[in-house]
Amino acid sequence: MTDTHQPLAFAESLYLHISILGTVLLLLPCCLVSCLTIAYLPIFKQSQAAMANQSMEIITKVLEQSAKLVEEQVDAQLAKLNEMDEDDLERLKERRLEALKKAQKQKQEWLSKGHGEYREISSEKDFFSEVKDSKNAVCHFYRNSTFRCKILDKHLAILAKKHVETKFIKLNAEKAPFLTERLRIKVIPTLALLIDGKTKDYVVGFTDLGNTDEFTTEMLEWRLGCADVINYSGNLREPPTATQRSGTKFTKVEKKTIRGRGYDSDSEDD
């Protein structure tokens, strides 16, 4: 009995040792990773802090250099002014006054042509004479039954007063079948943006304005600036949409006929 059980006990012991060794080998990589993490974590954090400090130093140097450059330019301008005598200052004053007079004269000319206010014209014939008379013009093709046209009216009235360099007019699409056909206007409301009497761009519905009824006047102003139909002083690369709320989705309604021609409307209450 003793001789029989000794090989069996030895086999069981060997199997147990092999199992323990296998478990140790499986856990060894995890233990090594944990040990390395514990050992090098402070070094990694120090490296991150060093990189952050280095980035701040670079930014600080760039800002200092920019400020120094601006300061040098201002100093140069001041030095130039200090070097001027009374005759130079008088000539500078005259040039500025001349520029102001020229700008005022140009403004009066625009006002005499109907700029500075948002007006309705009554016929297609009026359209051609109005846009021919002004370098920049915005014409709103509207329809009384489309409520989104009234939304545009509000914003256009504000912009007409602000941008006197551009003429802002509106025309009832139902009274201009030839013109709407020629300009391929299929959606109401549509803004035709004209420069030197030629149509350069269109604002069709509210898609370019954030696709919402609650777009801001600034958003419409930016869109007109992108077409170069107004003198826009902001950043044309980014629309002013930061404060815009998400808009409603428009539902395309069935075409309606205006004097035998079809029009789409982005309004839902036609």
mmCIF file of N, CA and C in Angstrom, residues 38-161:
data_model
loop_
_atom_site.group_PDB
_atom_site.id
_atom_site.type_symbol
_atom_site.label_atom_id
_atom_site.label_comp_id
_atom_site.label_asym_id
_atom_site.label_seq_id
_atom_site.Cartn_x
_atom_site.Cartn_y
_atom_site.Cartn_z
ATOM 1 N N ILE A 38 3.670 52.611 -10.001
ATOM 2 C CA ILE A 38 3.920 53.257 -8.704
ATOM 3 C C ILE A 38 5.272 53.957 -8.706
ATOM 4 N N ALA A 39 6.237 53.320 -9.371
ATOM 5 C CA ALA A 39 7.591 53.873 -9.360
ATOM 6 C C ALA A 39 7.708 55.119 -10.229
ATOM 7 N N TYR A 40 7.031 55.105 -11.412
ATOM 8 C CA TYR A 40 7.235 56.184 -12.381
ATOM 9 C C TYR A 40 6.118 57.227 -12.389
ATOM 10 N N LEU A 41 5.032 57.021 -11.635
ATOM 11 C CA LEU A 41 3.936 57.989 -11.622
ATOM 12 C C LEU A 41 4.386 59.379 -11.186
ATOM 13 N N PRO A 42 5.167 59.492 -10.119
ATOM 14 C CA PRO A 42 5.643 60.842 -9.747
ATOM 15 C C PRO A 42 6.474 61.489 -10.845
ATOM 16 N N ILE A 43 7.296 60.661 -11.537
ATOM 17 C CA ILE A 43 8.118 61.210 -12.618
ATOM 18 C C ILE A 43 7.237 61.711 -13.757
ATOM 19 N N PHE A 44 6.163 60.932 -14.078
ATOM 20 C CA PHE A 44 5.242 61.320 -15.150
ATOM 21 C C PHE A 44 4.527 62.628 -14.814
ATOM 22 N N LYS A 45 4.087 62.731 -13.556
ATOM 23 C CA LYS A 45 3.414 63.960 -13.132
ATOM 24 C C LYS A 45 4.366 65.151 -13.204
ATOM 25 N N GLN A 46 5.598 64.923 -12.806
ATOM 26 C CA GLN A 46 6.585 65.999 -12.883
ATOM 27 C C GLN A 46 6.819 66.415 -14.335
ATOM 28 N N SER A 47 6.821 65.420 -15.242
ATOM 29 C CA SER A 47 7.014 65.718 -16.662
ATOM 30 C C SER A 47 5.860 66.545 -17.204
ATOM 31 N N GLN A 48 4.624 66.184 -16.816
ATOM 32 C CA GLN A 48 3.458 66.956 -17.247
ATOM 33 C C GLN A 48 3.533 68.386 -16.738
ATOM 34 N N ALA A 49 3.892 68.539 -15.487
ATOM 35 C CA ALA A 49 4.000 69.881 -14.906
ATOM 36 C C ALA A 49 5.068 70.693 -15.623
ATOM 37 N N ALA A 50 6.179 70.027 -15.960
ATOM 38 C CA ALA A 50 7.260 70.726 -16.659
ATOM 39 C C ALA A 50 6.808 71.180 -18.042
ATOM 40 N N MET A 51 6.056 70.304 -18.749
ATOM 41 C CA MET A 51 5.555 70.665 -20.075
ATOM 42 C C MET A 51 4.576 71.825 -19.991
ATOM 43 N N ALA A 52 3.706 71.807 -18.964
ATOM 44 C CA ALA A 52 2.745 72.897 -18.790
ATOM 45 C C ALA A 52 3.466 74.213 -18.521
ATOM 46 N N ASN A 53 4.479 74.151 -17.667
ATOM 47 C CA ASN A 53 5.250 75.362 -17.372
ATOM 48 C C ASN A 53 5.964 75.880 -18.613
ATOM 49 N N GLN A 54 6.484 74.949 -19.417
ATOM 50 C CA GLN A 54 7.175 75.346 -20.639
ATOM 51 C C GLN A 54 6.214 76.013 -21.619
ATOM 52 N N SER A 55 4.988 75.461 -21.735
ATOM 53 C CA SER A 55 3.983 76.055 -22.624
ATOM 54 C C SER A 55 3.613 77.459 -22.162
ATOM 55 N N MET A 56 3.435 77.631 -20.856
ATOM 56 C CA MET A 56 3.101 78.949 -20.319
ATOM 57 C C MET A 56 4.224 79.943 -20.580
ATOM 58 N N GLU A 57 5.460 79.479 -20.475
ATOM 59 C CA GLU A 57 6.595 80.364 -20.743
ATOM 60 C C GLU A 57 6.603 80.816 -22.201
ATOM 61 N N ILE A 58 6.293 79.879 -23.115
ATOM 62 C CA ILE A 58 6.256 80.224 -24.542
ATOM 63 C C ILE A 58 5.153 81.238 -24.821
ATOM 64 N N ILE A 59 3.947 80.984 -24.253
ATOM 65 C CA ILE A 59 2.818 81.902 -24.454
ATOM 66 C C ILE A 59 3.143 83.282 -23.900
ATOM 67 N N THR A 60 3.760 83.301 -22.720
ATOM 68 C CA THR A 60 4.128 84.579 -22.102
ATOM 69 C C THR A 60 5.109 85.350 -22.975
ATOM 70 N N LYS A 61 6.090 84.636 -23.543
ATOM 71 C CA LYS A 61 7.069 85.294 -24.409
ATOM 72 C C LYS A 61 6.414 85.855 -25.663
ATOM 73 N N VAL A 62 5.485 85.083 -26.251
ATOM 74 C CA VAL A 62 4.790 85.553 -27.458
ATOM 75 C C VAL A 62 3.977 86.804 -27.157
ATOM 76 N N LEU A 63 3.262 86.792 -26.020
ATOM 77 C CA LEU A 63 2.467 87.959 -25.638
ATOM 78 C C LEU A 63 3.359 89.170 -25.382
ATOM 79 N N GLU A 64 4.474 88.934 -24.730
ATOM 80 C CA GLU A 64 5.397 90.037 -24.463
ATOM 81 C C GLU A 64 5.946 90.624 -25.758
ATOM 82 N N GLN A 65 6.290 89.746 -26.707
ATOM 83 C CA GLN A 65 6.803 90.221 -27.991
ATOM 84 C C GLN A 65 5.743 91.002 -28.759
ATOM 85 N N SER A 66 4.483 90.502 -28.725
ATOM 86 C CA SER A 66 3.392 91.197 -29.416
ATOM 87 C C SER A 66 3.148 92.567 -28.797
ATOM 88 N N ALA A 67 3.128 92.608 -27.459
ATOM 89 C CA ALA A 67 2.922 93.882 -26.769
ATOM 90 C C ALA A 67 4.055 94.861 -27.077
ATOM 91 N N LYS A 68 5.267 94.331 -27.131
ATOM 92 C CA LYS A 68 6.420 95.180 -27.433
ATOM 93 C C LYS A 68 6.324 95.737 -28.847
ATOM 94 N N LEU A 69 5.877 94.900 -29.793
ATOM 95 C CA LEU A 69 5.738 95.343 -31.177
ATOM 96 C C LEU A 69 4.694 96.446 -31.300
ATOM 97 N N VAL A 70 3.542 96.259 -30.635
ATOM 98 C CA VAL A 70 2.493 97.283 -30.660
ATOM 99 C C VAL A 70 2.993 98.577 -30.027
ATOM 100 N N GLU A 71 3.703 98.429 -28.921
ATOM 101 C CA GLU A 71 4.237 99.608 -28.237
ATOM 102 C C GLU A 71 5.218 100.365 -29.132
ATOM 103 N N GLU A 72 6.049 99.623 -29.852
ATOM 104 C CA GLU A 72 7.005 100.257 -30.759
ATOM 105 C C GLU A 72 6.290 101.000 -31.887
ATOM 106 N N GLN A 73 5.216 100.397 -32.404
ATOM 107 C CA GLN A 73 4.463 101.051 -33.469
ATOM 108 C C GLN A 73 3.800 102.334 -32.972
ATOM 109 N N VAL A 74 3.238 102.275 -31.758
ATOM 110 C CA VAL A 74 2.614 103.468 -31.178
ATOM 111 C C VAL A 74 3.661 104.552 -30.940
ATOM 112 N N ASP A 75 4.813 104.149 -30.414
ATOM 113 C CA ASP A 75 5.892 105.114 -30.171
ATOM 114 C C ASP A 75 6.348 105.762 -31.477
ATOM 115 N N ALA A 76 6.404 104.947 -32.545
ATOM 116 C CA ALA A 76 6.825 105.486 -33.842
ATOM 117 C C ALA A 76 5.825 106.517 -34.352
ATOM 118 N N GLN A 77 4.527 106.223 -34.176
ATOM 119 C CA GLN A 77 3.502 107.175 -34.605
ATOM 120 C C GLN A 77 3.561 108.459 -33.787
ATOM 121 N N LEU A 78 3.770 108.306 -32.472
ATOM 122 C CA LEU A 78 3.872 109.491 -31.614
ATOM 123 C C LEU A 78 5.095 110.328 -31.975
ATOM 124 N N ALA A 79 6.198 109.631 -32.260
ATOM 125 C CA ALA A 79 7.414 110.347 -32.644
ATOM 126 C C ALA A 79 7.202 111.101 -33.955
ATOM 127 N N LYS A 80 6.467 110.458 -34.868
ATOM 128 C CA LYS A 80 6.186 111.102 -36.150
ATOM 129 C C LYS A 80 5.331 112.349 -35.962
ATOM 130 N N LEU A 81 4.353 112.253 -35.044
ATOM 131 C CA LEU A 81 3.510 113.414 -34.761
ATOM 132 C C LEU A 81 4.312 114.532 -34.099
ATOM 133 N N ASN A 82 5.225 114.137 -33.211
ATOM 134 C CA ASN A 82 6.040 115.145 -32.523
ATOM 135 C C ASN A 82 6.958 115.888 -33.483
ATOM 136 N N GLU A 83 7.357 115.189 -34.556
ATOM 137 C CA GLU A 83 8.257 115.809 -35.525
ATOM 138 C C GLU A 83 7.531 116.766 -36.471
ATOM 139 N N MET A 84 6.198 116.692 -36.486
ATOM 140 C CA MET A 84 5.435 117.562 -37.384
ATOM 141 C C MET A 84 5.442 118.996 -36.885
ATOM 142 N N ASP A 85 5.535 119.906 -37.826
ATOM 143 C CA ASP A 85 5.406 121.309 -37.460
ATOM 144 C C ASP A 85 3.954 121.737 -37.652
ATOM 145 N N GLU A 86 3.684 122.990 -37.462
ATOM 146 C CA GLU A 86 2.309 123.486 -37.546
ATOM 147 C C GLU A 86 1.728 123.314 -38.942
ATOM 148 N N ASP A 87 2.553 123.475 -39.957
ATOM 149 C CA ASP A 87 2.070 123.314 -41.333
ATOM 150 C C ASP A 87 1.660 121.869 -41.605
ATOM 151 N N ASP A 88 2.481 120.920 -41.104
ATOM 152 C CA ASP A 88 2.146 119.504 -41.291
ATOM 153 C C ASP A 88 0.833 119.155 -40.597
ATOM 154 N N LEU A 89 0.668 119.635 -39.368
ATOM 155 C CA LEU A 89 -0.563 119.365 -38.624
ATOM 156 C C LEU A 89 -1.767 119.994 -39.310
ATOM 157 N N GLU A 90 -1.579 121.147 -39.880
ATOM 158 C CA GLU A 90 -2.674 121.819 -40.577
ATOM 159 C C GLU A 90 -3.087 121.029 -41.819
ATOM 160 N N ARG A 91 -2.086 120.525 -42.550
ATOM 161 C CA ARG A 91 -2.394 119.721 -43.737
ATOM 162 C C ARG A 91 -3.101 118.420 -43.354
ATOM 163 N N LEU A 92 -2.666 117.815 -42.246
ATOM 164 C CA LEU A 92 -3.315 116.597 -41.767
ATOM 165 C C LEU A 92 -4.768 116.870 -41.391
ATOM 166 N N LYS A 93 -4.983 117.986 -40.736
ATOM 167 C CA LYS A 93 -6.337 118.375 -40.355
ATOM 168 C C LYS A 93 -7.207 118.608 -41.581
ATOM 169 N N GLU A 94 -6.639 119.237 -42.594
ATOM 170 C CA GLU A 94 -7.385 119.504 -43.823
ATOM 171 C C GLU A 94 -7.765 118.210 -44.536
ATOM 172 N N ARG A 95 -6.832 117.247 -44.554
ATOM 173 C CA ARG A 95 -7.130 115.965 -45.203
ATOM 174 C C ARG A 95 -8.255 115.232 -44.484
ATOM 175 N N ARG A 96 -8.239 115.286 -43.167
ATOM 176 C CA ARG A 96 -9.301 114.628 -42.398
ATOM 177 C C ARG A 96 -10.646 115.303 -42.628
ATOM 178 N N LEU A 97 -10.639 116.616 -42.658
ATOM 179 C CA LEU A 97 -11.884 117.343 -42.918
ATOM 180 C C LEU A 97 -12.404 117.044 -44.320
ATOM 181 N N GLU A 98 -11.483 116.939 -45.265
ATOM 182 C CA GLU A 98 -11.873 116.625 -46.637
ATOM 183 C C GLU A 98 -12.487 115.231 -46.724
ATOM 184 N N ALA A 99 -11.891 114.288 -45.981
ATOM 185 C CA ALA A 99 -12.425 112.925 -45.969
ATOM 186 C C ALA A 99 -13.817 112.890 -45.343
ATOM 187 N N LEU A 100 -14.007 113.660 -44.269
ATOM 188 C CA LEU A 100 -15.323 113.724 -43.622
ATOM 189 C C LEU A 100 -16.362 114.343 -44.547
ATOM 190 N N LYS A 101 -15.974 115.394 -45.254
ATOM 191 C CA LYS A 101 -16.899 116.040 -46.190
ATOM 192 C C LYS A 101 -17.281 115.093 -47.320
ATOM 193 N N LYS A 102 -16.285 114.348 -47.798
ATOM 194 C CA LYS A 102 -16.545 113.399 -48.879
ATOM 195 C C LYS A 102 -17.493 112.299 -48.424
ATOM 196 N N ALA A 103 -17.260 111.795 -47.195
ATOM 197 C CA ALA A 103 -18.129 110.746 -46.654
ATOM 198 C C ALA A 103 -19.550 111.267 -46.451
ATOM 199 N N GLN A 104 -19.679 112.498 -45.974
ATOM 200 C CA GLN A 104 -20.994 113.092 -45.761
ATOM 201 C C GLN A 104 -21.713 113.310 -47.089
ATOM 202 N N LYS A 105 -20.960 113.738 -48.095
ATOM 203 C CA LYS A 105 -21.541 113.944 -49.420
ATOM 204 C C LYS A 105 -22.040 112.627 -50.001
ATOM 205 N N GLN A 106 -21.229 111.564 -49.814
ATOM 206 C CA GLN A 106 -21.620 110.250 -50.300
ATOM 207 C C GLN A 106 -22.881 109.757 -49.595
ATOM 208 N N LYS A 107 -22.958 110.005 -48.294
ATOM 209 C CA LYS A 107 -24.135 109.597 -47.532
ATOM 210 C C LYS A 107 -25.380 110.328 -48.015
ATOM 211 N N GLN A 108 -25.257 111.614 -48.262
ATOM 212 C CA GLN A 108 -26.396 112.389 -48.756
ATOM 213 C C GLN A 108 -26.841 111.900 -50.131
ATOM 214 N N GLU A 109 -25.875 111.501 -50.943
ATOM 215 C CA GLU A 109 -26.211 110.967 -52.268
ATOM 216 C C GLU A 109 -26.983 109.660 -52.136
ATOM 217 N N TRP A 110 -26.529 108.799 -51.212
ATOM 218 C CA TRP A 110 -27.245 107.544 -50.980
ATOM 219 C C TRP A 110 -28.673 107.806 -50.493
ATOM 220 N N LEU A 111 -28.796 108.728 -49.548
ATOM 221 C CA LEU A 111 -30.121 109.032 -49.002
ATOM 222 C C LEU A 111 -31.057 109.571 -50.078
ATOM 223 N N SER A 112 -30.509 110.354 -50.991
ATOM 224 C CA SER A 112 -31.337 110.916 -52.066
ATOM 225 C C SER A 112 -31.839 109.836 -53.022
ATOM 226 N N LYS A 113 -31.150 108.687 -53.032
ATOM 227 C CA LYS A 113 -31.554 107.576 -53.898
ATOM 228 C C LYS A 113 -32.438 106.560 -53.175
ATOM 229 N N GLY A 114 -32.836 106.890 -51.958
ATOM 230 C CA GLY A 114 -33.736 105.997 -51.234
ATOM 231 C C GLY A 114 -33.053 105.045 -50.277
ATOM 232 N N HIS A 115 -31.757 105.236 -50.061
ATOM 233 C CA HIS A 115 -31.056 104.417 -49.070
ATOM 234 C C HIS A 115 -31.445 104.885 -47.664
ATOM 235 N N GLY A 116 -31.119 104.052 -46.672
ATOM 236 C CA GLY A 116 -31.361 104.439 -45.284
ATOM 237 C C GLY A 116 -32.730 104.063 -44.763
ATOM 238 N N GLU A 117 -33.578 103.519 -45.630
ATOM 239 C CA GLU A 117 -34.903 103.063 -45.215
ATOM 240 C C GLU A 117 -35.279 101.819 -46.012
ATOM 241 N N TYR A 118 -36.145 101.034 -45.425
ATOM 242 C CA TYR A 118 -36.619 99.804 -46.056
ATOM 243 C C TYR A 118 -37.954 100.104 -46.718
ATOM 244 N N ARG A 119 -37.971 100.072 -48.063
ATOM 245 C CA ARG A 119 -39.146 100.521 -48.807
ATOM 246 C C ARG A 119 -39.725 99.404 -49.675
ATOM 247 N N GLU A 120 -41.006 99.526 -49.946
ATOM 248 C CA GLU A 120 -41.651 98.609 -50.885
ATOM 249 C C GLU A 120 -41.778 99.284 -52.237
ATOM 250 N N ILE A 121 -41.457 98.545 -53.281
ATOM 251 C CA ILE A 121 -41.657 99.035 -54.642
ATOM 252 C C ILE A 121 -42.856 98.296 -55.231
ATOM 253 N N SER A 122 -43.501 98.917 -56.199
ATOM 254 C CA SER A 122 -44.806 98.413 -56.629
ATOM 255 C C SER A 122 -44.787 97.559 -57.881
ATOM 256 N N SER A 123 -43.681 97.590 -58.645
ATOM 257 C CA SER A 123 -43.721 96.876 -59.923
ATOM 258 C C SER A 123 -42.338 96.388 -60.334
ATOM 259 N N GLU A 124 -42.327 95.547 -61.343
ATOM 260 C CA GLU A 124 -41.070 95.052 -61.895
ATOM 261 C C GLU A 124 -40.270 96.185 -62.535
ATOM 262 N N LYS A 125 -40.957 97.126 -63.139
ATOM 263 C CA LYS A 125 -40.281 98.268 -63.750
ATOM 264 C C LYS A 125 -39.519 99.066 -62.703
ATOM 265 N N ASP A 126 -40.126 99.236 -61.541
ATOM 266 C CA ASP A 126 -39.455 99.950 -60.450
ATOM 267 C C ASP A 126 -38.205 99.201 -59.992
ATOM 268 N N PHE A 127 -38.285 97.879 -60.000
ATOM 269 C CA PHE A 127 -37.140 97.077 -59.568
ATOM 270 C C PHE A 127 -35.905 97.396 -60.402
ATOM 271 N N PHE A 128 -36.053 97.383 -61.708
ATOM 272 C CA PHE A 128 -34.900 97.606 -62.583
ATOM 273 C C PHE A 128 -34.321 99.007 -62.409
ATOM 274 N N SER A 129 -35.168 99.998 -62.248
ATOM 275 C CA SER A 129 -34.668 101.363 -62.068
ATOM 276 C C SER A 129 -34.002 101.534 -60.705
ATOM 277 N N GLU A 130 -34.535 100.867 -59.682
ATOM 278 C CA GLU A 130 -33.975 100.986 -58.330
ATOM 279 C C GLU A 130 -32.587 100.345 -58.239
ATOM 280 N N VAL A 131 -32.440 99.132 -58.753
ATOM 281 C CA VAL A 131 -31.154 98.439 -58.626
ATOM 282 C C VAL A 131 -30.104 99.025 -59.565
ATOM 283 N N LYS A 132 -30.551 99.622 -60.657
ATOM 284 C CA LYS A 132 -29.614 100.258 -61.584
ATOM 285 C C LYS A 132 -29.050 101.539 -60.995
ATOM 286 N N ASP A 133 -29.822 102.160 -60.115
ATOM 287 C CA ASP A 133 -29.454 103.451 -59.549
ATOM 288 C C ASP A 133 -28.486 103.331 -58.377
ATOM 289 N N SER A 134 -28.280 102.116 -57.853
ATOM 290 C CA SER A 134 -27.426 101.929 -56.673
ATOM 291 C C SER A 134 -26.434 100.797 -56.909
ATOM 292 N N LYS A 135 -25.249 100.959 -56.351
ATOM 293 C CA LYS A 135 -24.218 99.927 -56.506
ATOM 294 C C LYS A 135 -24.611 98.648 -55.776
ATOM 295 N N ASN A 136 -25.080 98.783 -54.525
ATOM 296 C CA ASN A 136 -25.459 97.622 -53.717
ATOM 297 C C ASN A 136 -26.948 97.678 -53.403
ATOM 298 N N ALA A 137 -27.629 96.544 -53.563
ATOM 299 C CA ALA A 137 -29.062 96.505 -53.284
ATOM 300 C C ALA A 137 -29.466 95.128 -52.771
ATOM 301 N N VAL A 138 -30.449 95.134 -51.874
ATOM 302 C CA VAL A 138 -31.046 93.905 -51.351
ATOM 303 C C VAL A 138 -32.544 93.992 -51.607
ATOM 304 N N CYS A 139 -33.079 93.019 -52.340
ATOM 305 C CA CYS A 139 -34.515 93.020 -52.637
ATOM 306 C C CYS A 139 -35.162 91.779 -52.031
ATOM 307 N N HIS A 140 -36.180 92.022 -51.217
ATOM 308 C CA HIS A 140 -36.918 90.949 -50.553
ATOM 309 C C HIS A 140 -38.154 90.613 -51.385
ATOM 310 N N PHE A 141 -38.175 89.421 -51.952
ATOM 311 C CA PHE A 141 -39.358 88.941 -52.664
ATOM 312 C C PHE A 141 -40.252 88.238 -51.643
ATOM 313 N N TYR A 142 -41.419 88.815 -51.418
ATOM 314 C CA TYR A 142 -42.271 88.358 -50.326
ATOM 315 C C TYR A 142 -43.670 88.022 -50.828
ATOM 316 N N ARG A 143 -44.457 87.512 -49.901
ATOM 317 C CA ARG A 143 -45.873 87.260 -50.151
ATOM 318 C C ARG A 143 -46.617 87.544 -48.854
ATOM 319 N N ASN A 144 -47.738 88.197 -48.935
ATOM 320 C CA ASN A 144 -48.472 88.623 -47.740
ATOM 321 C C ASN A 144 -48.880 87.457 -46.849
ATOM 322 N N SER A 145 -49.166 86.313 -47.438
ATOM 323 C CA SER A 145 -49.652 85.176 -46.660
ATOM 324 C C SER A 145 -48.538 84.373 -46.000
ATOM 325 N N THR A 146 -47.287 84.724 -46.251
ATOM 326 C CA THR A 146 -46.158 83.987 -45.674
ATOM 327 C C THR A 146 -45.626 84.747 -44.469
ATOM 328 N N PHE A 147 -45.844 84.201 -43.277
ATOM 329 C CA PHE A 147 -45.514 84.961 -42.063
ATOM 330 C C PHE A 147 -44.019 85.154 -41.882
ATOM 331 N N ARG A 148 -43.205 84.287 -42.458
ATOM 332 C CA ARG A 148 -41.755 84.451 -42.313
ATOM 333 C C ARG A 148 -41.249 85.679 -43.072
ATOM 334 N N CYS A 149 -42.007 86.144 -44.018
ATOM 335 C CA CYS A 149 -41.643 87.392 -44.701
ATOM 336 C C CYS A 149 -41.695 88.562 -43.719
ATOM 337 N N LYS A 150 -42.641 88.514 -42.798
ATOM 338 C CA LYS A 150 -42.752 89.582 -41.794
ATOM 339 C C LYS A 150 -41.567 89.544 -40.830
ATOM 340 N N ILE A 151 -41.049 88.347 -40.575
ATOM 341 C CA ILE A 151 -39.853 88.234 -39.729
ATOM 342 C C ILE A 151 -38.671 88.915 -40.412
ATOM 343 N N LEU A 152 -38.521 88.666 -41.705
ATOM 344 C CA LEU A 152 -37.442 89.308 -42.456
ATOM 345 C C LEU A 152 -37.622 90.822 -42.494
ATOM 346 N N ASP A 153 -38.867 91.272 -42.629
ATOM 347 C CA ASP A 153 -39.139 92.714 -42.682
ATOM 348 C C ASP A 153 -38.547 93.429 -41.469
ATOM 349 N N LYS A 154 -38.726 92.825 -40.303
ATOM 350 C CA LYS A 154 -38.248 93.444 -39.063
ATOM 351 C C LYS A 154 -36.733 93.635 -39.087
ATOM 352 N N HIS A 155 -36.009 92.607 -39.500
ATOM 353 C CA HIS A 155 -34.544 92.680 -39.518
ATOM 354 C C HIS A 155 -34.035 93.606 -40.630
ATOM 355 N N LEU A 156 -34.681 93.559 -41.774
ATOM 356 C CA LEU A 156 -34.241 94.389 -42.900
ATOM 357 C C LEU A 156 -34.438 95.876 -42.612
ATOM 358 N N ALA A 157 -35.487 96.205 -41.876
ATOM 359 C CA ALA A 157 -35.720 97.607 -41.515
ATOM 360 C C ALA A 157 -34.588 98.134 -40.635
ATOM 361 N N ILE A 158 -34.077 97.284 -39.751
ATOM 362 C CA ILE A 158 -32.959 97.678 -38.880
ATOM 363 C C ILE A 158 -31.680 97.850 -39.689
ATOM 364 N N LEU A 159 -31.412 96.894 -40.577
ATOM 365 C CA LEU A 159 -30.176 96.937 -41.361
ATOM 366 C C LEU A 159 -30.176 98.074 -42.374
ATOM 367 N N ALA A 160 -31.344 98.443 -42.866
ATOM 368 C CA ALA A 160 -31.418 99.544 -43.835
ATOM 369 C C ALA A 160 -30.935 100.850 -43.216
ATOM 370 N N LYS A 161 -31.243 101.063 -41.949
ATOM 371 C CA LYS A 161 -30.798 102.277 -41.262
ATOM 372 C C LYS A 161 -29.313 102.219 -40.917
#
